[in-house]
């Protein structure tokens, strides 16, 4: 007599572990895009107005057009990526094809072509040039970054492994942002009297790092049930070659530095050497995970490819019918808009109001970003103890104090400025952490009511709103400066003394405007319905629901 199956026993779950080299290579995929995004946020508007000589209104319009197009092409690229069918998978071929164009377009943004001897005609020529480059760059950025973010569910279905995988990504992302500011500080020091050269050198080095990092991820990764881009032997041989070239570059950079000949070549040798060695070692020690190869993986790939995507109107209906997510949208927009306003205006505040040299600015930005990175590890356990809403209140209150203090600073108070920058970083950290940590709660809330897991839908709208918020912020800053009479710097000329109206506008964007927006974020957080206790109830109900579905 055969025994009946035990319906109360859960089916066995396969542990889809990933190797360290896989996680390392995956994390590297966000290094180049994070560096480029950070450099654009902090420096591109300033480059347009104070190096290329564009009026602030035209300069901000370039950035706004680029980001709006970036937001528009997201869903289009997502659809094309979902429909891609190759032997290497749906995502990785996009990254391979976009890596080199990404670097080229990023570098071209830091050029100043001459179109006409007439200043007005030349300005409109530059406007057309920068808009064209922005459109191409953001299209390629999306073509690389969107498939990259979609790799996580392709690589593992294990809950803890996904968390671990994204921790590697976050480390490279924030680390890359800080590295870009360190490189900027070095370039400002190497070329103190040549603004164009410092930005071109910064753009070139960041472009090279981005290309190598994207290719590292794309050539080392493999999608579930798909072939690798490079056969195993080819990949290993490439690894040995990369280690050799990287060792030569690193050695050259070290020797030049020790001999007192530190320059762009030495810095490039050091950074690219380390990157190429790490890239090569992950290729040499590449061991494909069992769950990514074989018949079961191929069948999973086929099932995933056969799933239809939700129409855009249906996506909008889901979003606007999920009330907690609407609050998150508001909270995130307020937080991110405050971040972007501050980042866009900060260099003008340091140079034009505080009277500091341009080469001092990267250290101020590093004070903010470095503190934000460190505070991520502080706020997370505090959030586990107090709850997300209380952490948002606390961090935002600190942030408001810092922004108010910055707006009251007087020229010469540099020590106090750095202290307030560190204080602001403590608050900026909650803008990165809390809204994004609320999204999984909403995903589980939606699953409880709909029976479906729709991570891509909610995360996709968060990214879309992030880009639209950035477009609005830089447009607002540029237009405000132009209305206030901001004087752009002509090429090869010293920084002009700004009128009182422009200085007042700079201080308003540093202090009162972000404070007003952050206060609105606090109000929205007050009405956000998913508390720590409510989330625990959702998890309990989901556990019961899933158990019934299994039976």
Coordinates of C-alpha atoms in Angstrom, one line a residue:
X1 CA 0.0 0.0 0.0
X2 CA 1.5 3.3 -1.0
X3 CA 1.3 6.3 1.3
X4 CA -0.4 9.5 0.3
X5 CA 1.7 12.6 -0.1
X6 CA 1.9 14.9 2.8
X7 CA 0.1 18.1 1.7
X8 CA 1.4 20.0 4.6
X9 CA 5.0 19.7 3.4
X10 CA 6.4 22.5 1.3
X11 CA 8.1 21.5 -2.0
X12 CA 11.9 21.5 -1.8
X13 CA 13.5 24.8 -2.9
X14 CA 16.7 24.7 -4.9
X15 CA 19.4 26.9 -3.5
X16 CA 20.5 29.1 -6.4
X17 CA 23.8 30.3 -5.0
X18 CA 26.1 32.6 -7.0
X19 CA 29.9 32.6 -6.8
X20 CA 31.8 35.5 -5.5
X21 CA 33.3 36.3 -9.0
X22 CA 29.8 36.4 -10.5
X23 CA 28.6 38.8 -7.8
X24 CA 31.7 40.9 -8.3
X25 CA 31.3 41.1 -12.1
X26 CA 27.6 41.8 -11.7
X27 CA 28.3 44.7 -9.3
X28 CA 30.9 46.2 -11.7
X29 CA 28.1 46.6 -14.3
X30 CA 26.8 49.6 -12.3
X31 CA 30.2 51.2 -11.8
X32 CA 30.5 53.1 -15.1
X33 CA 26.8 54.2 -15.3
X34 CA 26.9 55.4 -11.7
X35 CA 30.1 57.4 -12.3
X36 CA 28.7 59.0 -15.4
X37 CA 25.4 59.9 -13.8
X38 CA 27.1 61.4 -10.8
X39 CA 29.5 63.6 -12.9
X40 CA 26.6 64.8 -15.1
X41 CA 24.5 65.8 -12.0
X42 CA 27.3 67.7 -10.3
X43 CA 29.2 69.2 -13.2
X44 CA 27.4 69.3 -16.6
X45 CA 25.2 72.4 -16.0
X46 CA 28.2 74.2 -14.6
X47 CA 30.3 73.1 -17.6
X48 CA 27.7 74.5 -20.0
X49 CA 27.4 77.9 -18.3
X50 CA 31.0 78.4 -17.1
X51 CA 33.1 76.7 -19.7
X52 CA 31.1 76.4 -22.9
X53 CA 29.5 79.8 -22.4
X54 CA 25.9 78.8 -22.8
X55 CA 23.2 81.0 -21.1
X56 CA 21.7 79.3 -18.0
X57 CA 18.3 78.9 -19.7
X58 CA 19.7 77.2 -22.8
X59 CA 22.0 75.0 -20.7
X60 CA 19.1 73.8 -18.4
X61 CA 17.0 73.1 -21.5
X62 CA 19.6 70.8 -22.8
X63 CA 19.6 68.8 -19.6
X64 CA 15.8 68.7 -19.3
X65 CA 15.4 67.5 -22.9
X66 CA 17.9 64.8 -22.4
X67 CA 16.3 63.5 -19.2
X68 CA 12.7 63.7 -20.6
X69 CA 13.8 61.7 -23.6
X70 CA 15.6 59.3 -21.2
X71 CA 12.3 58.7 -19.4
X72 CA 10.4 58.3 -22.6
X73 CA 12.8 55.7 -24.1
X74 CA 12.8 53.6 -20.9
X75 CA 9.5 51.7 -21.7
X76 CA 10.4 51.5 -25.4
X77 CA 13.8 49.9 -24.6
X78 CA 12.2 47.6 -22.0
X79 CA 9.8 46.3 -24.6
X80 CA 12.6 45.8 -27.2
X81 CA 14.7 44.1 -24.5
X82 CA 11.9 41.8 -23.5
X83 CA 11.3 40.8 -27.2
X84 CA 15.0 40.2 -28.0
X85 CA 15.8 36.6 -28.8
X86 CA 19.4 35.5 -29.2
X87 CA 21.4 32.4 -28.2
X88 CA 23.1 34.7 -25.6
X89 CA 19.9 35.8 -24.0
X90 CA 17.8 38.9 -24.0
X91 CA 19.8 41.4 -21.9
X92 CA 23.5 40.8 -22.2
X93 CA 23.7 41.5 -26.0
X94 CA 22.4 45.0 -25.4
X95 CA 25.1 45.7 -22.9
X96 CA 27.9 44.4 -25.2
X97 CA 26.6 46.4 -28.2
X98 CA 26.1 49.6 -26.1
X99 CA 29.4 49.6 -24.1
X100 CA 31.7 51.5 -26.6
X101 CA 29.0 53.9 -27.9
X102 CA 28.3 54.7 -24.2
X103 CA 31.8 55.8 -23.7
X104 CA 32.0 57.8 -26.9
X105 CA 28.8 59.7 -26.3
X106 CA 29.8 60.5 -22.7
X107 CA 33.1 61.9 -23.8
X108 CA 31.5 64.0 -26.6
X109 CA 29.4 65.9 -24.0
X110 CA 32.6 67.6 -22.8
X111 CA 33.7 69.0 -26.2
X112 CA 33.1 72.6 -27.3
X113 CA 33.0 72.7 -31.1
X114 CA 33.0 76.1 -32.9
X115 CA 30.1 76.7 -35.2
X116 CA 30.3 80.4 -36.0
X117 CA 32.3 83.5 -35.1
X118 CA 29.1 85.2 -34.2
X119 CA 28.5 84.5 -30.4
X120 CA 24.7 84.2 -30.7
X121 CA 24.8 81.9 -33.7
X122 CA 27.5 79.8 -32.0
X123 CA 25.5 79.5 -28.8
X124 CA 22.5 78.1 -30.8
X125 CA 24.9 75.7 -32.7
X126 CA 26.3 74.5 -29.3
X127 CA 22.7 74.1 -28.1
X128 CA 21.8 71.9 -31.1
X129 CA 25.1 69.9 -30.7
X130 CA 24.5 69.2 -26.9
X131 CA 20.9 68.3 -27.4
X132 CA 21.8 65.8 -30.1
X133 CA 24.6 64.2 -28.0
X134 CA 22.2 64.1 -25.0
X135 CA 19.6 62.3 -27.0
X136 CA 22.0 59.7 -28.2
X137 CA 23.8 59.3 -24.8
X138 CA 20.5 58.8 -22.9
X139 CA 19.3 56.3 -25.4
X140 CA 22.5 54.3 -25.1
X141 CA 22.5 54.7 -21.3
X142 CA 19.1 53.1 -21.2
X143 CA 20.1 50.4 -23.7
X144 CA 22.9 49.4 -21.3
X145 CA 21.4 50.1 -17.8
X146 CA 17.9 48.8 -18.2
X147 CA 18.9 45.3 -19.4
X148 CA 21.5 45.3 -16.7
X149 CA 19.0 45.9 -13.9
X150 CA 16.8 43.2 -15.4
X151 CA 19.6 40.6 -15.0
X152 CA 19.0 40.1 -11.3
X153 CA 15.9 37.7 -11.7
X154 CA 17.8 36.1 -14.6
X155 CA 20.7 35.1 -12.4
X156 CA 18.9 33.8 -9.3
X157 CA 15.5 33.3 -7.8
X158 CA 16.9 32.9 -4.2
X159 CA 15.6 35.7 -2.0
X160 CA 18.8 36.1 0.1
X161 CA 21.1 35.8 -3.0
X162 CA 19.2 38.6 -4.7
X163 CA 19.8 40.7 -1.6
X164 CA 23.5 39.8 -1.6
X165 CA 23.7 40.5 -5.4
X166 CA 22.2 43.9 -5.0
X167 CA 24.5 44.7 -2.1
X168 CA 27.5 44.2 -4.6
X169 CA 25.7 46.5 -7.0
X170 CA 25.1 49.2 -4.4
X171 CA 28.7 49.1 -3.3
X172 CA 29.9 49.6 -6.9
X173 CA 27.3 52.3 -7.5
X174 CA 27.9 54.5 -4.5
X175 CA 31.7 53.7 -4.6
X176 CA 31.7 54.8 -8.2
X177 CA 29.9 58.0 -7.4
X178 CA 32.5 58.9 -4.8
X179 CA 35.4 57.7 -7.1
X180 CA 34.1 60.1 -9.8
X181 CA 34.3 63.0 -7.4
X182 CA 37.9 62.0 -6.3
X183 CA 38.9 61.9 -10.0
X184 CA 37.3 65.3 -10.5
X185 CA 39.3 66.7 -7.5
X186 CA 42.5 65.3 -9.1
X187 CA 41.7 66.8 -12.5
X188 CA 40.9 70.2 -11.0
X189 CA 44.4 70.0 -9.3
X190 CA 46.2 68.9 -12.4
X191 CA 44.7 71.6 -14.6
X192 CA 44.0 74.6 -12.3
X193 CA 44.2 77.1 -15.2
X194 CA 42.5 75.2 -18.0
X195 CA 38.8 74.5 -17.3
X196 CA 38.2 72.8 -20.6
X197 CA 41.1 70.5 -20.2
X198 CA 40.0 69.4 -16.7
X199 CA 36.5 68.5 -17.9
X200 CA 37.8 66.8 -21.0
X201 CA 40.3 64.7 -19.0
X202 CA 37.6 63.8 -16.5
X203 CA 35.2 62.8 -19.3
X204 CA 37.8 60.7 -21.1
X205 CA 38.9 58.8 -18.0
X206 CA 35.3 58.2 -16.8
X207 CA 34.4 57.0 -20.3
X208 CA 37.3 54.5 -20.4
X209 CA 36.4 53.1 -16.9
X210 CA 32.7 52.9 -17.9
X211 CA 33.5 50.9 -21.1
X212 CA 35.7 48.4 -19.3
X213 CA 33.2 48.0 -16.4
X214 CA 30.2 47.4 -18.7
X215 CA 32.2 44.8 -20.8
X216 CA 33.4 43.2 -17.6
X217 CA 29.8 42.5 -16.5
X218 CA 28.5 41.6 -20.0
X219 CA 31.4 39.2 -21.0
X220 CA 31.5 37.5 -17.6
X221 CA 27.8 37.1 -17.0
X222 CA 25.5 34.5 -18.6
X223 CA 21.7 34.4 -18.6
X224 CA 19.7 31.4 -17.4
X225 CA 19.7 28.8 -20.1
X226 CA 21.7 30.9 -22.6
X227 CA 25.2 30.6 -24.0
X228 CA 28.0 32.8 -22.7
X229 CA 29.2 35.6 -25.0
X230 CA 32.6 34.0 -25.1
X231 CA 33.3 30.3 -25.0
X232 CA 35.1 29.1 -21.9
X233 CA 38.6 28.8 -23.5
X234 CA 38.3 32.2 -25.2
X235 CA 37.2 33.8 -21.9
X236 CA 40.1 32.3 -20.0
X237 CA 42.6 33.4 -22.6
X238 CA 41.0 36.9 -22.5
X239 CA 41.4 36.8 -18.7
X240 CA 45.2 36.1 -18.9
X241 CA 45.6 38.9 -21.4
X242 CA 43.6 41.4 -19.3
X243 CA 45.7 40.5 -16.2
X244 CA 48.9 41.1 -18.2
X245 CA 47.8 44.4 -19.6
X246 CA 46.4 45.5 -16.2
X247 CA 49.6 44.6 -14.4
X248 CA 51.6 46.7 -16.9
X249 CA 49.3 49.7 -16.5
X250 CA 49.3 49.4 -12.7
X251 CA 53.0 49.1 -12.5
X252 CA 53.5 52.1 -14.8
X253 CA 51.2 54.2 -12.7
X254 CA 52.9 53.2 -9.5
X255 CA 56.4 53.9 -10.9
X256 CA 55.3 57.3 -12.3
X257 CA 53.8 58.3 -9.0
X258 CA 56.9 57.3 -7.0
X259 CA 59.1 59.3 -9.4
X260 CA 56.9 62.4 -8.8
X261 CA 55.5 62.3 -12.3
X262 CA 51.9 61.9 -11.4
X263 CA 49.6 63.0 -14.3
X264 CA 46.6 61.8 -16.2
X265 CA 48.4 58.8 -17.7
X266 CA 49.6 57.7 -14.2
X267 CA 46.1 57.9 -12.8
X268 CA 44.6 56.1 -15.8
X269 CA 47.2 53.4 -15.4
X270 CA 46.4 52.9 -11.7
X271 CA 42.6 52.8 -12.0
X272 CA 42.3 50.9 -15.3
X273 CA 45.1 48.6 -14.2
X274 CA 43.2 47.6 -11.1
X275 CA 40.0 47.3 -13.1
X276 CA 41.5 45.1 -15.8
X277 CA 43.2 42.8 -13.3
X278 CA 39.9 42.2 -11.4
X279 CA 38.1 41.7 -14.8
X280 CA 40.7 39.2 -15.9
X281 CA 40.7 37.2 -12.7
X282 CA 36.9 36.8 -12.8
X283 CA 37.3 35.4 -16.4
X284 CA 40.1 33.0 -15.4
X285 CA 38.2 31.6 -12.4
X286 CA 34.8 31.6 -14.1
X287 CA 32.8 28.6 -12.9
X288 CA 29.2 28.6 -14.3
X289 CA 26.5 28.0 -11.6
X290 CA 24.6 24.8 -12.1
X291 CA 21.2 26.4 -12.1
X292 CA 22.1 28.6 -15.0
X293 CA 23.0 25.8 -17.4
X294 CA 21.3 22.5 -18.4
X295 CA 17.9 21.5 -19.5
X296 CA 16.0 22.9 -16.6
X297 CA 17.6 26.3 -17.2
X298 CA 16.7 26.2 -20.9
X299 CA 13.1 25.4 -20.0
X300 CA 12.9 28.3 -17.5
X301 CA 14.3 30.6 -20.2
X302 CA 11.6 29.5 -22.6
X303 CA 8.8 30.0 -20.1
X304 CA 10.1 33.5 -19.2
X305 CA 10.3 34.5 -22.8
X306 CA 6.7 33.3 -23.4
X307 CA 5.2 35.5 -20.7
X308 CA 3.4 38.5 -22.2
X309 CA 4.2 42.0 -20.9
X310 CA 1.5 44.1 -19.3
X311 CA 0.2 46.9 -21.7
X312 CA 1.1 50.4 -20.6
X313 CA -2.5 51.5 -19.8
X314 CA -2.9 48.4 -17.6
X315 CA 0.3 49.3 -15.8
X316 CA -0.9 52.8 -15.1
X317 CA -4.2 51.4 -13.8
X318 CA -2.3 49.2 -11.3
X319 CA -0.1 52.1 -10.2
X320 CA -2.9 54.5 -9.6
X321 CA -5.1 51.9 -7.8
X322 CA -2.3 51.1 -5.3
X323 CA -2.8 53.9 -2.8
X324 CA 0.4 53.2 -0.7
X325 CA 2.5 53.4 -3.8
X326 CA 1.1 56.9 -4.6
X327 CA 2.4 58.1 -1.2
X328 CA 5.8 56.5 -2.0
X329 CA 5.8 58.3 -5.3
X330 CA 5.2 61.6 -3.5
X331 CA 7.8 60.9 -0.8
X332 CA 10.4 59.8 -3.3
X333 CA 9.8 62.8 -5.6
X334 CA 10.1 65.2 -2.7
X335 CA 13.3 63.6 -1.5
X336 CA 14.9 63.2 -4.9
X337 CA 13.9 66.7 -6.1
X338 CA 15.6 68.1 -3.0
X339 CA 18.8 66.1 -3.7
X340 CA 18.9 67.1 -7.4
X341 CA 18.2 70.8 -6.7
X342 CA 21.1 70.8 -4.2
X343 CA 23.4 68.9 -6.4
X344 CA 22.7 71.1 -9.4
X345 CA 23.3 74.4 -7.6
X346 CA 26.0 73.4 -5.1
X347 CA 29.0 74.2 -7.4
X348 CA 27.5 77.7 -8.1
X349 CA 27.1 78.2 -4.3
X350 CA 30.7 77.2 -3.6
X351 CA 32.2 79.3 -6.4
X352 CA 30.0 82.3 -6.8
X353 CA 28.7 82.8 -3.2
X354 CA 31.4 81.4 -1.0
X355 CA 34.1 82.7 -3.3
X356 CA 36.1 79.5 -3.3
X357 CA 38.1 78.3 -6.3
X358 CA 36.5 75.7 -8.6
X359 CA 39.0 73.0 -7.5
X360 CA 37.6 73.1 -4.0
X361 CA 34.1 72.0 -5.0
X362 CA 34.7 68.2 -5.4
X363 CA 35.8 68.0 -1.7
X364 CA 32.5 69.6 -0.7
X365 CA 30.6 67.1 -2.9
X366 CA 32.7 64.2 -1.4
X367 CA 31.7 65.4 2.1
X368 CA 28.1 65.0 1.2
X369 CA 28.3 61.8 -0.8
X370 CA 30.8 60.1 1.6
X371 CA 28.7 60.9 4.6
X372 CA 25.6 59.6 2.7
X373 CA 27.4 56.3 2.0
X374 CA 28.5 55.8 5.6
X375 CA 25.1 56.7 7.0
X376 CA 23.5 53.9 5.0
X377 CA 25.0 51.5 7.4
X378 CA 23.7 53.5 10.4
X379 CA 20.2 54.2 9.2
X380 CA 19.5 50.6 8.2
X381 CA 19.7 49.1 11.8
X382 CA 18.0 52.2 13.2
X383 CA 15.2 51.6 10.7
X384 CA 14.9 48.0 11.8
X385 CA 14.4 49.2 15.4
X386 CA 12.3 52.4 15.0
X387 CA 10.6 51.8 11.6
X388 CA 11.0 53.5 8.3
X389 CA 8.7 56.4 8.9
X390 CA 10.5 57.5 12.1
X391 CA 13.9 57.2 10.3
X392 CA 12.6 59.4 7.5
X393 CA 11.4 62.0 10.0
X394 CA 14.7 62.0 11.8
X395 CA 17.0 62.1 8.7
X396 CA 14.9 64.7 7.0
X397 CA 14.8 67.0 10.1
X398 CA 18.7 66.9 10.1
X399 CA 18.7 67.6 6.4
X400 CA 16.4 70.6 6.8
X401 CA 18.7 72.1 9.5
X402 CA 21.7 71.6 7.2
X403 CA 20.0 73.2 4.2
X404 CA 18.9 76.1 6.2
X405 CA 22.4 76.6 7.6
X406 CA 23.9 76.6 4.2
X407 CA 21.6 79.3 3.0
X408 CA 22.7 81.5 5.9
X409 CA 26.4 81.0 5.4
X410 CA 28.6 84.0 4.6
X411 CA 31.7 84.0 2.4
X412 CA 34.8 82.8 4.3
X413 CA 32.9 80.4 6.6
X414 CA 34.4 77.4 4.9
X415 CA 34.8 75.2 8.1
X416 CA 31.2 75.6 8.9
X417 CA 30.3 74.9 5.3
X418 CA 32.0 71.5 5.4
X419 CA 30.3 70.7 8.7
X420 CA 26.9 71.5 7.2
X421 CA 27.8 69.5 4.1
X422 CA 28.4 66.4 6.3
X423 CA 25.2 67.1 8.2
X424 CA 23.3 67.3 4.8
X425 CA 24.9 64.0 3.8
X426 CA 23.3 62.4 6.9
X427 CA 19.9 63.5 5.6
X428 CA 20.5 62.8 1.9
X429 CA 21.2 59.2 3.0
X430 CA 17.5 58.7 3.9
X431 CA 16.5 59.8 0.4
X432 CA 18.5 56.9 -1.0
X433 CA 17.4 54.4 1.6
X434 CA 13.9 54.9 2.8
X435 CA 11.7 55.3 -0.3
X436 CA 13.4 52.4 -2.1
X437 CA 13.0 50.2 1.0
X438 CA 9.3 51.0 1.1
X439 CA 8.8 49.6 -2.4
X440 CA 9.1 45.9 -1.4
X441 CA 6.4 46.6 1.2
X442 CA 4.1 47.9 -1.5
X443 CA 4.9 44.9 -3.8
X444 CA 3.8 42.5 -1.0
X445 CA 0.7 44.7 -0.4
X446 CA -0.1 44.4 -4.1
X447 CA 0.5 40.7 -4.1
X448 CA -1.9 40.2 -1.2
X449 CA -4.7 42.0 -3.1
X450 CA -3.9 40.8 -6.6
X451 CA -2.2 37.5 -6.2
X452 CA 0.7 38.6 -8.5
X453 CA 4.3 39.7 -7.9
X454 CA 4.9 42.8 -10.0
X455 CA 8.3 44.0 -9.0
X456 CA 9.3 45.3 -12.5
X457 CA 6.1 47.4 -12.7
X458 CA 6.7 49.3 -9.5
X459 CA 10.5 49.6 -9.8
X460 CA 10.1 50.8 -13.4
X461 CA 7.8 53.6 -12.4
X462 CA 10.2 54.6 -9.6
X463 CA 13.0 54.9 -12.2
X464 CA 10.8 56.8 -14.6
X465 CA 9.8 59.3 -11.9
X466 CA 13.5 59.7 -10.8
X467 CA 14.4 60.8 -14.3
X468 CA 11.4 63.2 -14.7
X469 CA 12.3 64.7 -11.3
X470 CA 15.8 65.3 -12.4
X471 CA 14.7 66.9 -15.6
X472 CA 12.4 69.2 -13.7
X473 CA 15.1 70.1 -11.1
X474 CA 17.8 71.1 -13.6
X475 CA 15.3 73.0 -15.8
X476 CA 14.1 74.9 -12.7
X477 CA 17.6 75.7 -11.6
X478 CA 18.7 76.9 -15.0
X479 CA 15.6 79.0 -15.8
X480 CA 15.7 80.5 -12.3
X481 CA 19.4 81.6 -12.7
X482 CA 18.7 83.1 -16.1
X483 CA 15.7 85.1 -14.8
X484 CA 17.8 86.3 -11.9
X485 CA 20.4 87.7 -14.3
X486 CA 23.1 85.0 -14.0
X487 CA 26.2 85.9 -16.1
X488 CA 27.7 83.0 -18.0
X489 CA 31.4 82.8 -18.3
X490 CA 32.8 83.2 -21.8
X491 CA 35.5 80.7 -22.9
X492 CA 39.0 81.5 -21.6
X493 CA 37.7 84.3 -19.4
X494 CA 37.7 84.5 -15.6
X495 CA 34.5 83.7 -13.6
X496 CA 32.4 86.8 -13.7
X497 CA 31.1 88.5 -10.5
X498 CA 27.4 87.7 -10.3
X499 CA 24.7 90.3 -9.5
X500 CA 23.0 90.3 -6.2
X501 CA 19.8 88.9 -7.8
X502 CA 21.7 85.8 -9.1
X503 CA 23.4 85.3 -5.7
X504 CA 20.0 85.5 -4.0
X505 CA 18.6 82.9 -6.4
X506 CA 21.5 80.6 -5.7
X507 CA 20.9 80.8 -1.9
X508 CA 17.2 80.3 -2.3
X509 CA 17.8 77.1 -4.3
X510 CA 20.3 75.9 -1.7
X511 CA 18.0 76.5 1.3
X512 CA 14.4 77.6 1.3
X513 CA 13.3 75.7 -1.8
X514 CA 14.6 72.2 -0.8
X515 CA 13.3 72.8 2.8
X516 CA 9.8 73.5 1.5
X517 CA 9.9 70.3 -0.6
X518 CA 11.2 68.2 2.3
X519 CA 8.5 69.5 4.6
X520 CA 5.9 68.2 2.0
X521 CA 7.7 64.9 2.0
X522 CA 7.3 64.7 5.8
X523 CA 3.6 65.4 5.5
X524 CA 3.2 62.6 2.9
X525 CA 5.2 60.2 5.1
X526 CA 2.8 60.9 7.9
X527 CA -0.1 59.5 5.9
X528 CA 1.8 56.5 4.4
X529 CA -0.3 53.6 5.6
X530 CA 2.1 50.7 5.8
X531 CA 3.6 50.8 9.3
X532 CA 5.9 48.2 10.7
X533 CA 3.0 46.4 12.5
X534 CA 0.8 46.6 9.4
X535 CA 3.6 45.1 7.3
X536 CA 3.9 42.2 9.7
X537 CA 0.2 41.6 9.2
X538 CA 0.6 41.6 5.4
X539 CA 3.4 39.0 5.7
X540 CA 1.3 36.8 7.9
X541 CA -1.6 36.9 5.5
X542 CA 0.6 36.3 2.6
X543 CA 2.1 33.2 4.3
X544 CA -1.4 31.8 4.8
X545 CA -2.4 32.6 1.2
X546 CA 0.7 31.0 -0.2
X547 CA 0.3 27.9 2.0
X548 CA -3.3 27.5 0.7
X549 CA -2.1 27.9 -2.9
X550 CA 0.5 25.2 -2.4
X551 CA -2.1 22.8 -1.0

